[in-house]
XYZ file of C-alpha atoms in Angstrom:
686
model
C 85.779 15.088 40.386
C 82.664 14.275 38.825
C 78.968 15.373 39.450
C 76.974 12.941 41.593
C 75.530 11.527 38.565
C 78.926 10.918 36.870
C 78.818 13.370 34.174
C 81.845 15.668 33.628
C 80.998 19.183 34.737
C 80.289 21.630 31.846
C 83.100 24.564 31.279
C 82.148 28.052 31.011
C 84.415 29.880 28.458
C 83.377 33.305 29.621
C 86.591 35.419 30.151
C 85.095 38.460 31.803
C 87.821 39.718 34.064
C 85.115 40.733 36.677
C 84.375 37.238 37.268
C 85.928 35.441 40.534
C 87.655 32.452 39.320
C 86.451 29.290 41.235
C 89.194 26.888 42.570
C 89.407 23.585 41.109
C 89.158 20.302 43.099
C 93.094 19.830 42.696
C 93.102 23.295 44.216
C 91.381 22.209 47.405
C 93.949 19.480 47.863
C 96.869 21.745 48.649
C 98.238 23.406 45.546
C 98.460 27.246 45.534
C 98.291 29.447 42.759
C 100.945 31.748 42.048
C 99.472 35.424 42.982
C 101.240 38.756 42.153
C 101.552 40.874 45.388
C 99.207 43.991 45.025
C 102.222 46.478 45.041
C 104.106 44.782 42.250
C 104.340 46.593 39.092
C 104.938 45.122 35.556
C 108.321 46.876 35.121
C 109.848 44.524 37.655
C 109.029 41.390 35.731
C 110.067 40.423 32.036
C 107.807 41.412 29.248
C 107.052 37.798 28.659
C 105.599 37.400 32.282
C 103.443 40.522 32.090
C 100.837 38.836 30.268
C 98.219 37.892 32.838
C 97.098 34.243 33.007
C 93.585 33.619 32.302
C 92.179 32.795 35.712
C 88.463 32.601 34.929
C 86.465 29.647 35.515
C 83.614 28.668 33.085
C 80.332 29.777 34.537
C 78.981 26.232 33.833
C 81.702 24.717 36.107
C 80.872 27.093 38.890
C 77.257 25.642 38.841
C 77.800 22.390 38.462
C 80.329 21.905 41.326
C 79.572 18.511 43.091
C 77.363 18.915 46.038
C 78.610 17.844 49.566
C 77.609 14.416 50.867
C 73.886 14.691 52.044
C 74.406 11.850 54.316
C 72.920 12.478 57.799
C 75.897 11.485 59.407
C 78.366 13.605 57.723
C 78.375 17.451 57.514
C 80.634 19.187 55.115
C 82.147 22.363 56.788
C 83.894 24.949 54.630
C 86.998 26.064 56.090
C 88.704 28.987 54.608
C 92.378 28.128 53.510
C 94.944 31.150 52.495
C 98.499 30.894 52.171
C 100.397 31.770 55.014
C 102.595 34.403 53.006
C 100.251 35.812 50.665
C 98.633 38.974 50.834
C 95.057 39.649 49.172
C 94.616 42.890 47.760
C 91.736 45.034 48.884
C 92.340 48.224 46.879
C 91.356 48.742 43.215
C 92.902 46.941 40.120
C 96.376 48.432 38.932
C 97.147 48.223 35.144
C 99.987 46.208 34.230
C 101.613 48.635 31.516
C 102.330 51.153 34.130
C 106.055 52.491 33.712
C 106.284 51.466 29.935
C 108.879 53.792 28.198
C 107.641 56.534 25.817
C 107.658 55.434 22.095
C 107.485 52.016 23.018
C 104.476 49.754 21.415
C 101.718 50.328 24.105
C 100.520 46.873 24.953
C 97.060 45.959 25.327
C 96.028 47.623 28.734
C 95.033 44.678 31.151
C 94.344 44.961 34.750
C 95.494 42.747 37.223
C 92.266 41.484 39.225
C 92.030 42.223 42.620
C 90.494 39.123 44.585
C 87.909 39.577 47.269
C 88.079 37.375 50.323
C 88.002 34.093 48.937
C 85.353 31.682 50.457
C 86.790 29.127 52.412
C 87.096 25.826 50.815
C 84.687 22.964 52.177
C 86.530 20.370 54.576
C 84.382 17.746 55.792
C 84.142 17.348 59.578
C 82.359 14.431 61.333
C 79.252 15.611 63.505
C 77.278 13.884 66.412
C 74.040 12.416 65.063
C 70.784 14.639 65.417
C 69.247 12.838 68.433
C 72.555 13.568 70.662
C 71.993 17.208 70.260
C 69.057 17.567 72.718
C 70.394 15.203 75.678
C 72.259 18.262 77.415
C 69.047 20.662 77.354
C 67.006 17.863 78.714
C 69.157 17.235 81.377
C 69.390 20.720 82.619
C 65.501 20.896 82.396
C 65.356 17.702 84.220
C 67.387 18.872 86.790
C 65.647 22.227 87.172
C 62.357 20.243 87.557
C 64.004 18.160 90.297
C 64.978 20.927 92.352
C 61.311 22.629 92.047
C 59.725 19.374 92.973
C 62.224 19.148 95.997
C 61.453 22.814 96.884
C 57.685 22.450 96.598
C 57.897 19.493 98.820
C 59.717 21.228 101.341
C 57.383 24.374 101.300
C 54.417 22.006 101.635
C 56.065 20.218 104.629
C 57.232 23.253 106.492
C 54.051 25.112 106.013
C 51.667 22.095 106.832
C 48.728 23.275 109.097
C 49.629 26.886 108.924
C 47.300 29.692 107.308
C 48.052 30.410 103.804
C 51.164 32.757 103.090
C 49.892 36.370 102.269
C 46.757 36.062 104.209
C 45.802 39.238 105.668
C 42.494 40.285 107.881
C 41.869 43.959 107.967
C 45.348 44.730 106.751
C 46.798 42.459 109.383
C 48.967 39.833 108.183
C 48.325 36.363 109.481
C 50.211 34.439 106.725
C 52.034 31.237 107.330
C 51.078 31.095 111.111
C 49.519 28.266 113.030
C 45.623 28.851 113.526
C 46.300 29.553 117.387
C 48.964 32.101 116.395
C 46.928 33.559 113.869
C 44.064 34.221 116.335
C 46.218 35.489 118.936
C 47.803 38.126 116.288
C 44.462 39.192 114.896
C 42.775 39.521 118.271
C 45.934 41.598 119.647
C 45.783 43.951 116.675
C 42.186 44.105 115.415
C 40.541 44.209 118.931
C 41.732 47.840 119.771
C 40.065 49.121 116.551
C 36.756 48.429 118.150
C 36.879 51.351 120.398
C 38.955 53.545 117.869
C 36.824 56.219 115.951
C 36.243 55.443 112.325
C 35.623 58.253 109.902
C 32.482 57.904 107.689
C 31.700 60.353 104.905
C 28.146 61.007 103.804
C 28.608 62.669 100.427
C 30.721 65.682 101.718
C 30.085 65.649 105.318
C 32.471 63.771 107.476
C 31.889 62.461 111.011
C 32.973 59.505 113.446
C 31.565 56.343 114.840
C 33.113 54.175 117.455
C 32.231 50.564 116.110
C 31.737 49.334 119.752
C 29.556 52.134 120.841
C 27.404 51.480 117.649
C 27.040 47.514 118.406
C 29.632 46.348 116.179
C 31.913 43.299 117.500
C 34.013 40.705 115.550
C 32.662 37.249 115.202
C 36.005 35.711 115.561
C 35.430 32.274 114.865
C 33.603 33.219 111.650
C 36.415 35.340 110.518
C 39.201 32.620 111.045
C 36.939 30.197 109.331
C 37.201 32.353 106.052
C 40.918 31.617 106.111
C 41.246 28.683 103.699
C 43.723 25.779 104.194
C 47.076 25.724 102.425
C 46.820 25.771 98.784
C 48.386 22.725 96.671
C 48.425 24.478 93.451
C 52.440 25.298 92.782
C 51.448 28.573 90.992
C 49.207 29.664 93.682
C 52.180 28.724 96.285
C 54.495 30.480 94.175
C 52.714 33.798 93.794
C 51.973 33.886 97.505
C 55.323 35.050 97.896
C 54.666 38.230 95.835
C 50.782 39.056 96.658
C 48.447 39.208 99.529
C 44.822 37.884 99.918
C 42.335 40.047 101.969
C 39.867 37.870 104.179
C 37.077 39.952 105.181
C 36.207 40.568 108.784
C 32.766 39.066 109.861
C 31.006 41.258 112.348
C 28.431 40.635 115.023
C 25.722 43.796 115.067
C 23.436 44.885 117.480
C 20.960 46.654 114.851
C 19.242 48.793 117.259
C 22.595 50.424 118.603
C 23.782 50.650 114.713
C 20.664 52.346 113.438
C 20.687 54.991 116.524
C 24.327 55.545 115.215
C 23.241 55.977 111.709
C 20.282 58.311 112.838
C 23.019 60.776 114.689
C 25.118 60.732 111.518
C 22.204 61.685 109.406
C 21.090 64.579 111.733
C 24.591 66.239 110.780
C 24.788 65.035 107.020
C 21.167 65.217 105.743
C 20.270 68.218 104.161
C 16.511 69.178 103.476
C 15.813 70.325 99.743
C 15.692 73.774 98.818
C 12.594 74.898 96.639
C 13.247 77.074 93.643
C 11.006 80.402 94.605
C 10.863 83.856 93.887
C 10.294 86.236 96.962
C 9.136 89.891 96.760
C 10.090 91.737 100.075
C 10.536 95.483 100.557
C 9.412 96.185 96.893
C 12.105 94.029 95.500
C 12.031 90.654 93.700
C 14.566 87.880 94.063
C 14.976 84.459 93.022
C 15.940 81.260 95.111
C 17.737 78.704 93.179
C 16.713 75.061 93.798
C 19.080 72.956 95.709
C 18.473 69.069 95.651
C 18.299 67.591 99.126
C 20.441 64.805 100.807
C 19.170 62.028 102.798
C 21.192 59.162 104.573
C 20.229 55.904 103.161
C 19.944 54.551 106.638
C 19.539 50.877 106.119
C 22.132 50.866 103.260
C 24.564 53.116 105.504
C 24.293 50.484 108.458
C 25.247 47.419 106.124
C 28.005 49.555 104.801
C 29.407 50.443 107.872
C 29.290 46.807 109.237
C 31.203 45.597 106.392
C 33.810 48.059 106.016
C 34.441 49.623 109.522
C 37.623 47.590 109.672
C 39.272 48.614 106.547
C 41.116 51.322 107.853
C 40.070 53.896 105.234
C 37.221 56.480 105.346
C 33.797 54.584 104.956
C 31.672 56.167 102.284
C 28.050 55.900 103.126
C 25.256 55.706 100.676
C 23.019 58.985 100.441
C 19.770 59.370 98.494
C 19.101 62.570 96.743
C 15.856 64.380 97.700
C 14.429 66.005 94.474
C 12.933 69.377 94.386
C 9.662 70.415 92.295
C 10.733 73.410 90.909
C 13.509 74.043 88.268
C 15.827 76.761 87.697
C 14.080 77.534 84.458
C 10.796 77.811 86.319
C 12.254 80.311 88.815
C 13.714 82.365 85.865
C 10.258 82.479 84.054
C 8.258 83.291 87.038
C 11.008 85.938 87.928
C 11.207 87.534 84.629
C 7.445 87.158 83.686
C 5.663 88.139 86.676
C 7.681 89.219 89.602
C 9.859 91.754 88.023
C 6.847 93.708 86.339
C 4.904 93.347 89.539
C 7.477 95.624 91.560
C 7.709 98.242 88.571
C 5.436 100.569 90.199
C 2.296 101.099 92.611
C -1.415 99.813 92.011
C -3.950 102.746 92.012
C -7.734 102.306 92.591
C -9.663 105.443 91.750
C -12.760 106.054 93.982
C -15.486 108.818 94.025
C -14.601 112.550 94.429
C -11.083 112.134 93.163
C -10.098 109.741 96.064
C -7.457 107.454 95.108
C -6.129 104.176 97.050
C -2.798 102.718 96.369
C -0.699 99.615 96.809
C 2.715 100.692 97.055
C 5.658 98.727 95.624
C 6.699 97.899 99.141
C 3.174 96.357 99.744
C 3.283 94.261 96.585
C 4.826 91.269 98.471
C 1.845 91.092 100.772
C -0.408 90.365 97.820
C 1.853 88.328 95.066
C 3.387 85.048 96.110
C 4.337 81.867 94.316
C 3.701 78.090 94.767
C 4.842 74.993 92.841
C 2.610 74.439 89.865
C 3.369 70.597 89.384
C 5.331 71.048 86.315
C 8.550 72.306 87.498
C 7.343 76.121 87.357
C 6.025 78.660 89.644
C 2.331 79.649 89.685
C 1.376 83.318 90.901
C -0.901 83.470 94.053
C -2.837 86.752 94.444
C -4.259 87.448 98.055
C -7.114 89.681 97.004
C -8.143 89.723 100.850
C -4.789 91.275 101.485
C -5.225 93.863 98.506
C -8.783 94.781 99.944
C -7.455 95.248 103.293
C -4.829 97.635 102.115
C -7.291 99.431 99.890
C -10.660 99.708 101.741
C -9.455 102.023 104.492
C -8.468 104.575 101.930
C -11.836 104.807 100.313
C -14.257 104.262 102.999
C -15.148 107.681 103.126
C -16.500 107.405 99.654
C -18.887 104.776 100.853
C -22.426 104.929 102.374
C -22.722 102.154 105.076
C -26.041 100.185 105.174
C -27.866 100.344 108.418
C -30.510 97.725 109.629
C -33.885 98.496 110.352
C -34.362 98.696 114.240
C -37.285 98.746 116.740
C -37.582 101.411 119.403
C -39.720 101.476 122.449
C -39.160 105.302 123.081
C -42.683 105.957 122.854
C -43.705 103.018 125.016
C -44.769 100.866 121.880
C -42.382 99.201 119.311
C -41.786 101.509 116.696
C -39.803 100.340 113.454
C -36.588 102.716 112.512
C -36.200 102.394 108.542
C -33.042 100.853 107.548
C -30.452 102.480 105.350
C -29.445 101.106 101.873
C -25.672 101.171 101.486
C -23.680 102.134 98.527
C -20.321 100.244 99.193
C -17.367 99.302 96.763
C -17.795 95.813 95.434
C -14.210 94.907 96.152
C -14.343 91.445 94.437
C -15.199 93.167 91.299
C -12.759 96.079 91.704
C -9.812 93.720 92.283
C -10.631 91.161 89.895
C -8.185 92.618 87.368
C -5.337 92.719 89.908
C -3.241 90.087 88.061
C -3.208 92.001 84.876
C -2.332 95.273 86.689
C 0.490 93.862 88.434
C 2.127 92.554 85.179
C 1.215 95.974 83.208
C 4.483 98.063 82.297
C 2.005 100.711 80.989
C -0.931 101.892 83.151
C -1.620 100.354 86.613
C -4.724 102.007 87.654
C -8.538 100.854 87.888
C -11.764 102.292 88.942
C -13.667 101.235 91.927
C -16.706 99.492 91.250
C -19.633 100.576 93.441
C -22.854 98.686 94.223
C -26.039 99.269 96.224
C -25.941 96.874 99.644
C -29.414 96.509 101.254
C -29.361 96.227 105.049
C -29.513 92.761 106.926
C -32.695 93.760 108.305
C -34.491 95.972 105.717
C -37.615 98.296 106.774
C -39.954 95.893 105.360
C -38.491 92.902 107.254
C -38.580 94.821 110.548
C -42.109 95.522 109.880
C -43.075 92.002 109.100
C -41.406 90.597 112.409
C -44.485 91.227 114.421
C -42.920 92.790 117.295
C -45.904 94.485 118.949
C -46.276 93.089 122.314
C -44.635 91.830 125.437
C -44.909 87.861 125.457
C -42.807 87.079 128.480
C -40.871 89.069 131.193
C -39.016 88.389 134.463
C -37.461 90.615 137.228
C -34.693 89.741 139.779
C -33.201 91.614 142.650
C -31.234 91.743 145.885
C -27.455 91.875 144.275
C -24.645 93.865 145.632
C -23.292 96.937 144.033
C -20.272 95.473 142.093
C -22.667 92.814 140.683
C -24.865 95.571 139.654
C -22.293 97.449 137.582
C -21.468 94.016 135.751
C -25.181 93.544 135.049
C -25.831 96.671 133.947
C -23.174 96.665 131.469
C -24.049 93.356 130.109
C -27.697 94.332 129.978
C -27.024 97.458 127.820
C -25.734 95.311 125.061
C -28.497 92.724 125.079
C -31.047 95.561 124.903
C -32.766 95.794 121.489
C -31.450 92.258 120.301
C -33.690 90.720 117.733
C -34.206 86.981 117.125
C -35.684 86.120 113.803
C -37.976 83.186 113.240
C -35.964 79.902 113.726
C -32.792 81.497 115.071
C -30.881 80.469 117.833
C -29.261 83.170 120.324
C -26.507 82.645 122.252
C -25.590 85.019 125.429
C -21.719 84.655 125.312
C -21.564 85.118 121.450
C -23.802 88.211 121.669
C -22.058 90.036 124.469
C -18.779 89.157 123.697
C -15.731 88.854 126.122
C -16.676 90.230 129.556
C -13.167 91.254 131.100
C -11.723 94.162 132.558
C -10.983 95.732 129.159
C -14.762 95.903 128.502
C -15.362 97.807 131.752
C -16.425 94.635 134.027
C -15.271 94.573 137.761
C -14.716 91.880 140.081
C -17.818 90.309 142.040
C -18.965 87.303 143.696
C -19.118 83.934 141.869
C -19.476 80.187 142.720
C -16.149 78.449 142.395
C -15.959 74.655 142.906
C -19.204 74.580 145.313
C -18.241 77.389 147.333
C -18.369 81.371 147.126
C -15.229 83.149 145.341
C -14.768 86.454 143.485
C -13.827 87.082 139.755
C -14.083 89.859 137.138
C -17.533 89.719 135.663
C -19.189 88.014 138.637
C -22.871 88.584 139.336
C -23.896 88.291 135.461
C -25.501 85.027 136.317
C -28.337 86.969 137.703
C -29.009 88.669 134.357
C -28.613 85.078 132.866
C -31.420 83.817 135.117
C -33.450 86.606 134.369
C -33.164 86.260 130.728
C -34.074 82.467 130.972
C -37.170 83.012 132.986
C -38.208 85.792 130.471
C -37.822 83.305 127.531
C -39.457 80.549 129.319
C -42.545 82.319 129.768
C -42.417 83.671 126.276
C -42.379 80.185 124.872
C -38.893 79.954 123.535
C -37.201 76.765 123.067
C -34.523 75.889 125.627
C -31.262 74.798 123.786
C -28.678 74.856 126.559
C -28.585 76.132 130.155
C -26.988 75.015 133.506
C -28.233 75.457 137.027
C -25.981 76.669 139.946
C -24.470 74.031 141.998
C -26.343 75.035 144.996
C -29.372 76.628 145.425
C -29.569 80.516 145.777
C -32.633 81.783 147.436
C -33.356 84.667 145.253
C -34.066 82.460 142.268
C -36.984 80.238 141.618
C -36.047 76.335 142.225
C -35.268 74.364 139.216
C -35.568 77.493 137.101
C -32.486 79.300 137.282
C -29.085 79.484 134.946
C -25.437 80.271 135.627
C -23.145 81.981 133.068
C -19.265 81.891 132.602
C -17.322 83.356 130.008
C -16.168 81.136 127.447
C -17.550 78.066 129.320
C -20.996 77.970 130.394
C -23.504 79.263 127.819
C -27.219 80.423 127.865
C -28.903 79.538 124.619
C -32.495 79.370 123.053
C -34.361 79.309 120.048
C -37.164 81.162 118.655
C -39.513 78.500 117.513
C -42.488 81.084 116.402
C -43.235 82.204 112.708
C -42.805 86.118 114.066
C -39.629 87.715 115.644
C -38.841 88.628 118.988
C -36.847 91.276 120.719
C -35.008 91.523 124.133
C -35.484 94.615 126.177
C -33.600 95.104 129.362
C -34.239 97.474 132.180
C -31.808 97.716 135.078
C -31.844 99.845 138.399
C -29.594 99.769 141.349
C -31.281 96.970 143.073
C -33.157 94.700 140.286
C -32.980 93.977 136.734
C -35.958 93.124 134.533
C -35.816 91.318 130.878
C -39.180 91.537 128.392
C -39.407 89.727 125.425
C -41.423 91.490 122.517
C -42.966 89.638 119.803
C -46.648 88.261 118.874
C -48.032 86.141 121.676
C -49.263 82.854 120.366
C -48.986 80.592 123.448
C -49.291 80.716 127.361
C -46.980 79.269 129.837
C -47.515 77.927 133.240
C -44.809 76.922 135.679
C -45.359 74.356 138.390
C -42.768 73.723 141.173
C -42.503 70.419 142.568
C -41.629 69.774 146.334
C -38.132 69.548 147.681
C -36.738 65.857 148.161
C -33.501 64.296 149.374
C -32.142 66.851 151.632
C -28.559 66.727 152.286
C -26.438 68.478 155.149
C -23.613 70.869 154.246
C -20.049 70.009 155.321
C -17.490 72.421 157.087
C -14.678 73.909 155.166
C -12.099 75.652 157.046
C -9.673 78.189 155.081
C -7.048 80.867 156.111
C -8.059 84.290 156.937
C -7.705 86.639 154.024
C -9.185 87.837 150.772
C -9.549 84.424 149.337
C -11.697 83.230 152.314
C -15.477 84.270 152.513
C -17.293 82.830 155.556
C -20.539 81.101 154.902
C -23.109 79.693 157.278
C -24.112 77.016 154.736
C -27.395 75.637 153.790
C -28.789 72.082 153.129
C -28.851 70.646 149.704
C -32.041 69.086 148.055
C -33.719 67.947 144.829
C -36.420 70.178 143.149
C -38.277 70.021 139.711
C -40.086 72.246 137.701
C -42.691 71.106 135.007
C -43.452 73.952 132.183
C -46.876 73.455 130.626
C -47.659 75.465 127.150
C -50.949 76.015 125.862
C -52.327 77.670 122.572
C -53.006 81.205 123.208
C -56.018 81.426 120.896
C -57.730 78.109 121.966
C -56.323 77.203 125.085
C -55.337 73.735 124.144
C -52.098 72.200 125.527
C -48.959 72.281 123.310
C -46.569 70.517 125.720
C -45.643 69.699 128.972
C -41.971 69.306 130.208
C -40.454 68.604 133.745
C -36.916 69.461 134.731
C -35.477 67.836 137.574
C -32.298 69.470 139.616
C -30.118 68.331 142.520
C -28.735 71.118 144.531
C -25.573 70.433 146.619
C -25.397 71.784 150.291
C -23.886 75.200 150.539
C -20.538 74.295 152.842
C -19.968 76.076 155.927
C -16.970 78.100 155.428
C -14.950 79.178 158.249
C -11.782 81.505 158.077
C -9.269 80.971 160.559
């Protein structure tokens, strides 16, 4: 054979026995070279036959073997051709001089080559054209596609008009059903959930809500409207066999009922914040760690429940943290820097004559407290009033109390009794270093600071009041014994009262409570227009007497109230009633000098004198009675609660006070007061 270009192949003259000889073209056409079996030795053959044949093939020839025909219509396939009775040695090469007798000329050592598996000779085989090799796969793919199209068409036809496969509402499968069937199934399985309790959780607190009771219902048409029509996308239809699609429940809400339910949940879930604090009690300090509060987000909770009640899971409701203003670091600082030192020992205040006052460790909590400072810390608060309340009684014996100057009438004329200047502890100055003392770990004692304290009314002030003569007085009588007891007791309290220039005097404030604890007894009063009894009754007679004395002394009327019906022992339109805590008698001293009240009582009458410096004269003009009215009759059951009365007519009266200057006689003022008295009812006890 020749190469494709017609040139004869070059020979390789190499004789290396390791090379594998290539078969010539004539070998491939059927001739078989002689081969020695692998187990045959040189002694089995004649010496002339032991020389191995040169079976090597030149390298150039091996490289230049003609290439197979590269025509697209012919493929040359190499097919191994091996003689049927030949064996191919697979072991190592065996030397050919094995078994030569000793002394014989040793031939050149040669080895019988061991041939590897010979590559099969190429044999030309006809193959189909390349374009035909894809016919069968194409037919298979086409068949599969046709089956898929047919299956798709069948699926679309059989599910037409039904709900999409895999559709769920609240976990209820309504897929591949007619709309009517889907609604029936949904109503049957979802409606009962409206009356079943749903667990809700606000942070770590769980409770239950019944949807129907919370105003929740299902909007069936809107819910079913959310179920889409059958999808035409083949991929979507295929995946629907292996997946599901959740359609949300559309709820209707009675907002008022839902909000009320959330409020009930909040009552159990909300937690007020615990502010960080330091507490001192029983002589020991302790810190209170802050805890953030929690409050249910009511609008958010209502919206969340209305959206998720049908899920079948616990509904987590949103909550909001309620912050604290004091941090743990702030608590620790206040505890270590202030509270602990404060309870390390008692505080001592040294008074005169070796007297001491102490604040015990168990009393520190009454004085020292803490409040948020607005920056996350605690500011100490010192109650100096509480400290003084503890200390002052212990040192009162070391003080000299101030005493007001007074005026006595013991000699028949006003005499000034000198006042006493006090020597009292200046407590604000004494306890000003209390914060330092409480945080001190050394000495916790401080001296009491004393200071002179003048009396409210000094001797000079009393002498300057000008109380030297009676400027107005009045006397009344005709009271019963019980009323006399009460009148005498109240009069003793009023006796000696001084009203400085410009001051206003109050009967109720000066006498204080007038009850059984103060020694007052039950006596007659007027209650709702008829006679009655009460503790402290009869004091109105003293009020009327005082009012008339100040009337003629030229005092300014500030407040007074007449009786509801006329009492004959009092002057018309010039009298006053009084009731503890309700009806008061008040007058103001308009002069430039002071006045003093003197009271004198007997078993039958009471007199009030106003002492001062006379500057005016007062005249009372009583007008005629007008507009008379007749009494009505009241019938009450017999007993202690019924006081019989014959009654009296009512009328209207007036009084005009004319004030003139005492020195010149000139009129200063003229004022008329008109009073309407109700008739005294006729009371019958039956």
